[in-house]
Amino acid sequence: MNQDKNPSSKHQNQQIALDLLLKRKSHNRLGGQALTKEQLETLFQAAFRAPDHAQLKPWRYQVYSGQSLAKLGDYFIEASKAESETQLTSEQLEKIHNKALRAPTLIVAYLSPKEHPKVPHVEQVLSLGASIQNLLMAAHFLGVGAIWRSGKLCFNPHLAKLLGLKTHESLLGFIYLGEKEGTKRPVPEVEQSQLVSYID
Ligand SMILES: Cc1cc2nc3c(=O)[nH]c(=O)nc-3n(C[C@H](O)[C@H](O)[C@H](O)COP(=O)(O)O)c2cc1C
């Protein structure tokens, strides 16, 4: 029998998918090799399956690995210096540079909103969030560790300029990816009753 038509194997597949979904968590200690082109293409296939009103594709991604991470770290320093009212110490500058080096692959996610009479800006922000979540979930399915980070650099206009953003675009996330390192943290339980109401 075709596996897809076999009810028990279909149920098993659903259970596997659901178990994976319910166990996703972020990993802040990441190492190992950069992701392969094939892995990255899978992540973006998932990202581009996000709900997207009117198919505007209000997302743009850049992938950094290898030498480009150090170059990105240099941009972080330049942009932070330009934004800071005081002179940054060498320790602060090193810390800023290291933000680019936390993982072997770093994906920068941009909102690239489009004008549309029926799709307000906020819906396009939500669509980018859904796209990033799909990407994180695909990484999790592949066994790749990931964490979505933001911080002041996301909103630094000098960095936006250095990265070539157009004036209507915004940087909304740094997605760090790599092999999971460090101790295992349990998936937190969430008490549903405070968050969900069932309306009869
Ligand atoms: C838009 C956005 C920005 C975030 N920025 C940071 C950040 O800068 N630093 C950080 O430690 N976590 C940040 N987080 C939270 C982590 O991605 C992660 O969700 C959190 O550590 C909880 O872990 P969990 O995903 O395993 O529940 C951000 C999450 C979102 C949605």
PDB file of C-alpha atoms and ligand atoms in Angstrom:
ATOM      1  CA  MET A   1       0.000   0.000   0.000  1.00  0.00           C
ATOM      2  CA  ASN A   2       1.139   3.542  -0.758  1.00  0.00           C
ATOM      3  CA  GLN A   3       2.514   4.876   2.576  1.00  0.00           C
ATOM      4  CA  ASP A   4       0.505   8.110   2.290  1.00  0.00           C
ATOM      5  CA  LYS A   5      -2.728   6.108   2.025  1.00  0.00           C
ATOM      6  CA  ASN A   6      -1.916   3.875   4.972  1.00  0.00           C
ATOM      7  CA  PRO A   7      -3.830   5.467   7.903  1.00  0.00           C
ATOM      8  CA  SER A   8      -1.430   4.252  10.577  1.00  0.00           C
ATOM      9  CA  SER A   9       1.665   5.586   8.781  1.00  0.00           C
ATOM     10  CA  LYS A  10      -0.162   8.871   8.105  1.00  0.00           C
ATOM     11  CA  HIS A  11      -0.958   9.136  11.825  1.00  0.00           C
ATOM     12  CA  GLN A  12       2.690   8.393  12.703  1.00  0.00           C
ATOM     13  CA  ASN A  13       3.891  11.113  10.326  1.00  0.00           C
ATOM     14  CA  GLN A  14       1.463  13.610  11.835  1.00  0.00           C
ATOM     15  CA  GLN A  15       2.685  12.694  15.325  1.00  0.00           C
ATOM     16  CA  ILE A  16       6.336  13.110  14.305  1.00  0.00           C
ATOM     17  CA  ALA A  17       5.619  16.517  12.757  1.00  0.00           C
ATOM     18  CA  LEU A  18       3.658  17.651  15.803  1.00  0.00           C
ATOM     19  CA  ASP A  19       6.311  16.409  18.254  1.00  0.00           C
ATOM     20  CA  LEU A  20       8.946  18.353  16.334  1.00  0.00           C
ATOM     21  CA  LEU A  21       6.791  21.460  16.275  1.00  0.00           C
ATOM     22  CA  LEU A  22       6.117  21.317  20.012  1.00  0.00           C
ATOM     23  CA  LYS A  23       9.795  20.824  20.840  1.00  0.00           C
ATOM     24  CA  ARG A  24      11.257  23.777  18.944  1.00  0.00           C
ATOM     25  CA  LYS A  25      13.434  25.975  21.087  1.00  0.00           C
ATOM     26  CA  SER A  26      16.145  28.529  20.588  1.00  0.00           C
ATOM     27  CA  HIS A  27      19.836  27.770  20.978  1.00  0.00           C
ATOM     28  CA  ASN A  28      22.175  30.603  21.857  1.00  0.00           C
ATOM     29  CA  ARG A  29      25.426  28.597  21.805  1.00  0.00           C
ATOM     30  CA  LEU A  30      26.127  27.619  18.218  1.00  0.00           C
ATOM     31  CA  GLY A  31      29.258  26.313  16.508  1.00  0.00           C
ATOM     32  CA  GLY A  32      30.494  23.898  13.882  1.00  0.00           C
ATOM     33  CA  GLN A  33      30.379  24.433  10.138  1.00  0.00           C
ATOM     34  CA  ALA A  34      28.380  26.929   8.134  1.00  0.00           C
ATOM     35  CA  LEU A  35      25.121  25.583   6.713  1.00  0.00           C
ATOM     36  CA  THR A  36      25.329  24.062   3.252  1.00  0.00           C
ATOM     37  CA  LYS A  37      23.705  25.660   0.206  1.00  0.00           C
ATOM     38  CA  GLU A  38      21.217  22.800   0.172  1.00  0.00           C
ATOM     39  CA  GLN A  39      20.241  23.367   3.815  1.00  0.00           C
ATOM     40  CA  LEU A  40      19.888  27.104   3.222  1.00  0.00           C
ATOM     41  CA  GLU A  41      17.697  26.553   0.181  1.00  0.00           C
ATOM     42  CA  THR A  42      15.420  24.320   2.273  1.00  0.00           C
ATOM     43  CA  LEU A  43      15.171  27.018   4.936  1.00  0.00           C
ATOM     44  CA  PHE A  44      14.226  29.636   2.359  1.00  0.00           C
ATOM     45  CA  GLN A  45      11.689  27.336   0.695  1.00  0.00           C
ATOM     46  CA  ALA A  46      10.025  27.094   4.120  1.00  0.00           C
ATOM     47  CA  ALA A  47      10.374  30.846   4.735  1.00  0.00           C
ATOM     48  CA  PHE A  48       8.677  31.614   1.444  1.00  0.00           C
ATOM     49  CA  ARG A  49       5.685  29.444   2.368  1.00  0.00           C
ATOM     50  CA  ALA A  50       4.629  32.001   4.983  1.00  0.00           C
ATOM     51  CA  PRO A  51       1.133  33.472   4.758  1.00  0.00           C
ATOM     52  CA  ASP A  52       1.452  36.497   2.480  1.00  0.00           C
ATOM     53  CA  HIS A  53      -1.602  38.637   1.712  1.00  0.00           C
ATOM     54  CA  ALA A  54      -1.675  39.452  -2.023  1.00  0.00           C
ATOM     55  CA  GLN A  55       1.642  37.639  -2.540  1.00  0.00           C
ATOM     56  CA  LEU A  56       3.668  40.786  -1.931  1.00  0.00           C
ATOM     57  CA  LYS A  57       6.727  38.921  -0.638  1.00  0.00           C
ATOM     58  CA  PRO A  58       7.589  41.720   1.790  1.00  0.00           C
ATOM     59  CA  TRP A  59      10.757  39.914   2.883  1.00  0.00           C
ATOM     60  CA  ARG A  60      14.413  39.960   1.938  1.00  0.00           C
ATOM     61  CA  TYR A  61      17.219  37.894   3.428  1.00  0.00           C
ATOM     62  CA  GLN A  62      21.023  38.066   3.360  1.00  0.00           C
ATOM     63  CA  VAL A  63      23.219  35.119   4.338  1.00  0.00           C
ATOM     64  CA  TYR A  64      26.599  35.668   5.993  1.00  0.00           C
ATOM     65  CA  SER A  65      29.226  32.997   6.644  1.00  0.00           C
ATOM     66  CA  GLY A  66      33.035  32.703   6.585  1.00  0.00           C
ATOM     67  CA  GLN A  67      34.825  35.976   5.859  1.00  0.00           C
ATOM     68  CA  SER A  68      31.640  37.974   5.377  1.00  0.00           C
ATOM     69  CA  LEU A  69      30.861  37.562   9.104  1.00  0.00           C
ATOM     70  CA  ALA A  70      33.994  39.530  10.059  1.00  0.00           C
ATOM     71  CA  LYS A  71      33.106  42.184   7.465  1.00  0.00           C
ATOM     72  CA  LEU A  72      29.609  42.411   8.987  1.00  0.00           C
ATOM     73  CA  GLY A  73      31.254  42.766  12.426  1.00  0.00           C
ATOM     74  CA  ASP A  74      33.254  45.719  11.032  1.00  0.00           C
ATOM     75  CA  TYR A  75      29.978  47.311   9.892  1.00  0.00           C
ATOM     76  CA  PHE A  76      28.537  46.761  13.383  1.00  0.00           C
ATOM     77  CA  ILE A  77      31.493  48.669  14.835  1.00  0.00           C
ATOM     78  CA  GLU A  78      31.314  51.506  12.311  1.00  0.00           C
ATOM     79  CA  ALA A  79      27.562  51.901  12.820  1.00  0.00           C
ATOM     80  CA  SER A  80      27.811  51.733  16.631  1.00  0.00           C
ATOM     81  CA  LYS A  81      30.579  54.351  16.677  1.00  0.00           C
ATOM     82  CA  ALA A  82      28.506  56.649  14.474  1.00  0.00           C
ATOM     83  CA  GLU A  83      25.472  56.283  16.762  1.00  0.00           C
ATOM     84  CA  SER A  84      27.255  56.538  20.136  1.00  0.00           C
ATOM     85  CA  GLU A  85      27.478  59.871  21.933  1.00  0.00           C
ATOM     86  CA  THR A  86      30.529  58.736  23.896  1.00  0.00           C
ATOM     87  CA  GLN A  87      33.755  57.089  22.761  1.00  0.00           C
ATOM     88  CA  LEU A  88      33.378  53.305  22.909  1.00  0.00           C
ATOM     89  CA  THR A  89      36.064  51.371  24.784  1.00  0.00           C
ATOM     90  CA  SER A  90      38.051  48.632  23.062  1.00  0.00           C
ATOM     91  CA  GLU A  91      36.145  46.066  25.175  1.00  0.00           C
ATOM     92  CA  GLN A  92      32.812  47.449  24.007  1.00  0.00           C
ATOM     93  CA  LEU A  93      34.003  47.435  20.388  1.00  0.00           C
ATOM     94  CA  GLU A  94      35.153  43.827  20.654  1.00  0.00           C
ATOM     95  CA  LYS A  95      31.783  42.841  22.116  1.00  0.00           C
ATOM     96  CA  ILE A  96      30.005  44.584  19.248  1.00  0.00           C
ATOM     97  CA  HIS A  97      32.208  42.921  16.624  1.00  0.00           C
ATOM     98  CA  ASN A  98      31.595  39.526  18.217  1.00  0.00           C
ATOM     99  CA  LYS A  99      27.850  39.893  17.687  1.00  0.00           C
ATOM    100  CA  ALA A 100      28.545  38.912  14.083  1.00  0.00           C
ATOM    101  CA  LEU A 101      30.582  35.882  15.118  1.00  0.00           C
ATOM    102  CA  ARG A 102      28.167  34.064  17.415  1.00  0.00           C
ATOM    103  CA  ALA A 103      27.428  31.328  14.871  1.00  0.00           C
ATOM    104  CA  PRO A 104      28.899  29.990  11.613  1.00  0.00           C
ATOM    105  CA  THR A 105      25.892  31.215   9.631  1.00  0.00           C
ATOM    106  CA  LEU A 106      23.993  34.430  10.177  1.00  0.00           C
ATOM    107  CA  ILE A 107      20.888  35.313   8.207  1.00  0.00           C
ATOM    108  CA  VAL A 108      19.791  38.933   8.305  1.00  0.00           C
ATOM    109  CA  ALA A 109      16.050  39.391   7.767  1.00  0.00           C
ATOM    110  CA  TYR A 110      14.645  42.566   6.260  1.00  0.00           C
ATOM    111  CA  LEU A 111      11.143  43.886   5.876  1.00  0.00           C
ATOM    112  CA  SER A 112      10.736  45.125   2.335  1.00  0.00           C
ATOM    113  CA  PRO A 113       7.169  46.440   2.367  1.00  0.00           C
ATOM    114  CA  LYS A 114       5.150  47.098  -0.764  1.00  0.00           C
ATOM    115  CA  GLU A 115       2.370  49.618  -1.402  1.00  0.00           C
ATOM    116  CA  HIS A 116      -0.987  47.851  -1.658  1.00  0.00           C
ATOM    117  CA  PRO A 117      -4.513  49.204  -1.107  1.00  0.00           C
ATOM    118  CA  LYS A 118      -5.612  46.130   0.878  1.00  0.00           C
ATOM    119  CA  VAL A 119      -2.437  45.141   2.715  1.00  0.00           C
ATOM    120  CA  PRO A 120      -1.392  47.575   5.455  1.00  0.00           C
ATOM    121  CA  HIS A 121       2.168  47.787   6.715  1.00  0.00           C
ATOM    122  CA  VAL A 122       1.398  45.815   9.890  1.00  0.00           C
ATOM    123  CA  GLU A 123       0.245  42.794   7.874  1.00  0.00           C
ATOM    124  CA  GLN A 124       3.531  42.816   6.021  1.00  0.00           C
ATOM    125  CA  VAL A 125       5.459  42.910   9.310  1.00  0.00           C
ATOM    126  CA  LEU A 126       3.405  39.914  10.477  1.00  0.00           C
ATOM    127  CA  SER A 127       4.164  38.115   7.235  1.00  0.00           C
ATOM    128  CA  LEU A 128       7.900  38.630   7.750  1.00  0.00           C
ATOM    129  CA  GLY A 129       7.536  37.276  11.303  1.00  0.00           C
ATOM    130  CA  ALA A 130       5.743  34.210   9.964  1.00  0.00           C
ATOM    131  CA  SER A 131       8.417  33.792   7.310  1.00  0.00           C
ATOM    132  CA  ILE A 132      11.186  33.887   9.937  1.00  0.00           C
ATOM    133  CA  GLN A 133       9.282  31.431  12.121  1.00  0.00           C
ATOM    134  CA  ASN A 134       8.944  29.033   9.153  1.00  0.00           C
ATOM    135  CA  LEU A 135      12.684  29.343   8.595  1.00  0.00           C
ATOM    136  CA  LEU A 136      13.396  28.616  12.292  1.00  0.00           C
ATOM    137  CA  MET A 137      11.077  25.639  12.194  1.00  0.00           C
ATOM    138  CA  ALA A 138      12.743  24.218   9.081  1.00  0.00           C
ATOM    139  CA  ALA A 139      16.148  24.604  10.795  1.00  0.00           C
ATOM    140  CA  HIS A 140      14.772  22.713  13.791  1.00  0.00           C
ATOM    141  CA  PHE A 141      13.443  19.943  11.518  1.00  0.00           C
ATOM    142  CA  LEU A 142      16.943  19.634   9.990  1.00  0.00           C
ATOM    143  CA  GLY A 143      18.498  19.411  13.475  1.00  0.00           C
ATOM    144  CA  VAL A 144      20.191  22.805  13.064  1.00  0.00           C
ATOM    145  CA  GLY A 145      20.332  25.071  16.141  1.00  0.00           C
ATOM    146  CA  ALA A 146      18.990  28.596  15.719  1.00  0.00           C
ATOM    147  CA  ILE A 147      18.065  31.770  17.540  1.00  0.00           C
ATOM    148  CA  TRP A 148      16.350  34.957  16.394  1.00  0.00           C
ATOM    149  CA  ARG A 149      17.948  38.062  17.908  1.00  0.00           C
ATOM    150  CA  SER A 150      17.450  41.789  17.489  1.00  0.00           C
ATOM    151  CA  GLY A 151      19.045  44.503  19.640  1.00  0.00           C
ATOM    152  CA  LYS A 152      20.004  48.120  19.013  1.00  0.00           C
ATOM    153  CA  LEU A 153      21.816  47.345  15.764  1.00  0.00           C
ATOM    154  CA  CYS A 154      18.494  46.427  14.130  1.00  0.00           C
ATOM    155  CA  PHE A 155      17.395  50.037  14.471  1.00  0.00           C
ATOM    156  CA  ASN A 156      20.733  51.715  13.735  1.00  0.00           C
ATOM    157  CA  PRO A 157      20.326  53.958  10.654  1.00  0.00           C
ATOM    158  CA  HIS A 158      24.086  53.872   9.911  1.00  0.00           C
ATOM    159  CA  LEU A 159      24.041  50.075   9.732  1.00  0.00           C
ATOM    160  CA  ALA A 160      20.987  50.238   7.469  1.00  0.00           C
ATOM    161  CA  LYS A 161      22.976  52.480   5.128  1.00  0.00           C
ATOM    162  CA  LEU A 162      26.089  50.282   5.228  1.00  0.00           C
ATOM    163  CA  LEU A 163      23.964  47.242   4.390  1.00  0.00           C
ATOM    164  CA  GLY A 164      22.374  49.038   1.464  1.00  0.00           C
ATOM    165  CA  LEU A 165      18.804  49.140   2.777  1.00  0.00           C
ATOM    166  CA  LYS A 166      16.361  51.266   0.823  1.00  0.00           C
ATOM    167  CA  THR A 167      14.652  53.987   2.878  1.00  0.00           C
ATOM    168  CA  HIS A 168      11.365  52.048   3.168  1.00  0.00           C
ATOM    169  CA  GLU A 169      13.108  48.832   4.308  1.00  0.00           C
ATOM    170  CA  SER A 170      13.937  47.769   7.882  1.00  0.00           C
ATOM    171  CA  LEU A 171      16.188  45.212   9.484  1.00  0.00           C
ATOM    172  CA  LEU A 172      13.993  43.067  11.715  1.00  0.00           C
ATOM    173  CA  GLY A 173      16.154  40.171  12.772  1.00  0.00           C
ATOM    174  CA  PHE A 174      19.472  38.420  13.042  1.00  0.00           C
ATOM    175  CA  ILE A 175      18.968  34.660  12.725  1.00  0.00           C
ATOM    176  CA  TYR A 176      21.985  32.765  14.045  1.00  0.00           C
ATOM    177  CA  LEU A 177      22.372  29.170  12.866  1.00  0.00           C
ATOM    178  CA  GLY A 178      24.775  26.344  13.563  1.00  0.00           C
ATOM    179  CA  GLU A 179      25.436  23.166  15.476  1.00  0.00           C
ATOM    180  CA  LYS A 180      23.883  23.136  18.934  1.00  0.00           C
ATOM    181  CA  GLU A 181      26.417  23.508  21.745  1.00  0.00           C
ATOM    182  CA  GLY A 182      26.097  23.782  25.523  1.00  0.00           C
ATOM    183  CA  THR A 183      23.679  22.344  28.010  1.00  0.00           C
ATOM    184  CA  LYS A 184      20.166  21.311  27.086  1.00  0.00           C
ATOM    185  CA  ARG A 185      17.427  23.612  28.325  1.00  0.00           C
ATOM    186  CA  PRO A 186      13.954  22.110  28.676  1.00  0.00           C
ATOM    187  CA  VAL A 187      11.100  23.382  26.515  1.00  0.00           C
ATOM    188  CA  PRO A 188       9.038  25.630  28.823  1.00  0.00           C
ATOM    189  CA  GLU A 189       5.443  24.640  29.579  1.00  0.00           C
ATOM    190  CA  VAL A 190       2.878  27.367  28.936  1.00  0.00           C
ATOM    191  CA  GLU A 191      -0.308  27.552  31.004  1.00  0.00           C
ATOM    192  CA  GLN A 192      -3.026  27.975  28.371  1.00  0.00           C
ATOM    193  CA  SER A 193      -5.919  29.095  30.593  1.00  0.00           C
ATOM    194  CA  GLN A 194      -4.583  32.660  30.987  1.00  0.00           C
ATOM    195  CA  LEU A 195      -4.031  33.034  27.258  1.00  0.00           C
ATOM    196  CA  VAL A 196      -6.952  31.299  25.559  1.00  0.00           C
ATOM    197  CA  SER A 197     -10.698  31.777  26.022  1.00  0.00           C
ATOM    198  CA  TYR A 198     -13.204  29.364  24.549  1.00  0.00           C
ATOM    199  CA  ILE A 199     -16.347  31.258  23.539  1.00  0.00           C
ATOM    200  CA  ASP A 200     -19.515  29.145  23.372  1.00  0.00           C
TER     201      ASP A 200
HETATM  202  C1  LIG B   1      11.622  39.892  17.201  1.00  0.00           C
HETATM  203  C2  LIG B   1      12.401  39.118  18.220  1.00  0.00           C
HETATM  204  C3  LIG B   1      13.607  39.605  18.686  1.00  0.00           C
HETATM  205  C4  LIG B   1      14.339  38.909  19.647  1.00  0.00           C
HETATM  206  N1  LIG B   1      15.533  39.402  20.073  1.00  0.00           N
HETATM  207  C5  LIG B   1      16.269  38.712  20.975  1.00  0.00           C
HETATM  208  C6  LIG B   1      17.550  39.178  21.376  1.00  0.00           C
HETATM  209  O1  LIG B   1      18.054  40.193  20.907  1.00  0.00           O
HETATM  210  N2  LIG B   1      18.236  38.449  22.290  1.00  0.00           N
HETATM  211  C7  LIG B   1      17.713  37.289  22.818  1.00  0.00           C
HETATM  212  O2  LIG B   1      18.372  36.667  23.655  1.00  0.00           O
HETATM  213  N3  LIG B   1      16.512  36.835  22.440  1.00  0.00           N
HETATM  214  C8  LIG B   1      15.779  37.500  21.533  1.00  0.00           C
HETATM  215  N4  LIG B   1      14.558  37.028  21.136  1.00  0.00           N
HETATM  216  C9  LIG B   1      14.005  35.839  21.794  1.00  0.00           C
HETATM  217  C10 LIG B   1      14.628  34.533  21.283  1.00  0.00           C
HETATM  218  O3  LIG B   1      14.535  34.467  19.869  1.00  0.00           O
HETATM  219  C11 LIG B   1      13.902  33.306  21.875  1.00  0.00           C
HETATM  220  O4  LIG B   1      12.597  33.247  21.427  1.00  0.00           O
HETATM  221  C12 LIG B   1      13.919  33.328  23.389  1.00  0.00           C
HETATM  222  O5  LIG B   1      15.256  33.227  23.830  1.00  0.00           O
HETATM  223  C13 LIG B   1      13.101  32.182  24.006  1.00  0.00           C
HETATM  224  O6  LIG B   1      13.587  30.940  23.599  1.00  0.00           O
HETATM  225  P1  LIG B   1      12.646  29.872  22.882  1.00  0.00           P
HETATM  226  O7  LIG B   1      12.478  30.347  21.454  1.00  0.00           O
HETATM  227  O8  LIG B   1      13.381  28.584  23.011  1.00  0.00           O
HETATM  228  O9  LIG B   1      11.339  29.858  23.623  1.00  0.00           O
HETATM  229  C14 LIG B   1      13.825  37.689  20.158  1.00  0.00           C
HETATM  230  C15 LIG B   1      12.617  37.187  19.663  1.00  0.00           C
HETATM  231  C16 LIG B   1      11.903  37.890  18.721  1.00  0.00           C
HETATM  232  C17 LIG B   1      10.600  37.333  18.202  1.00  0.00           C
END
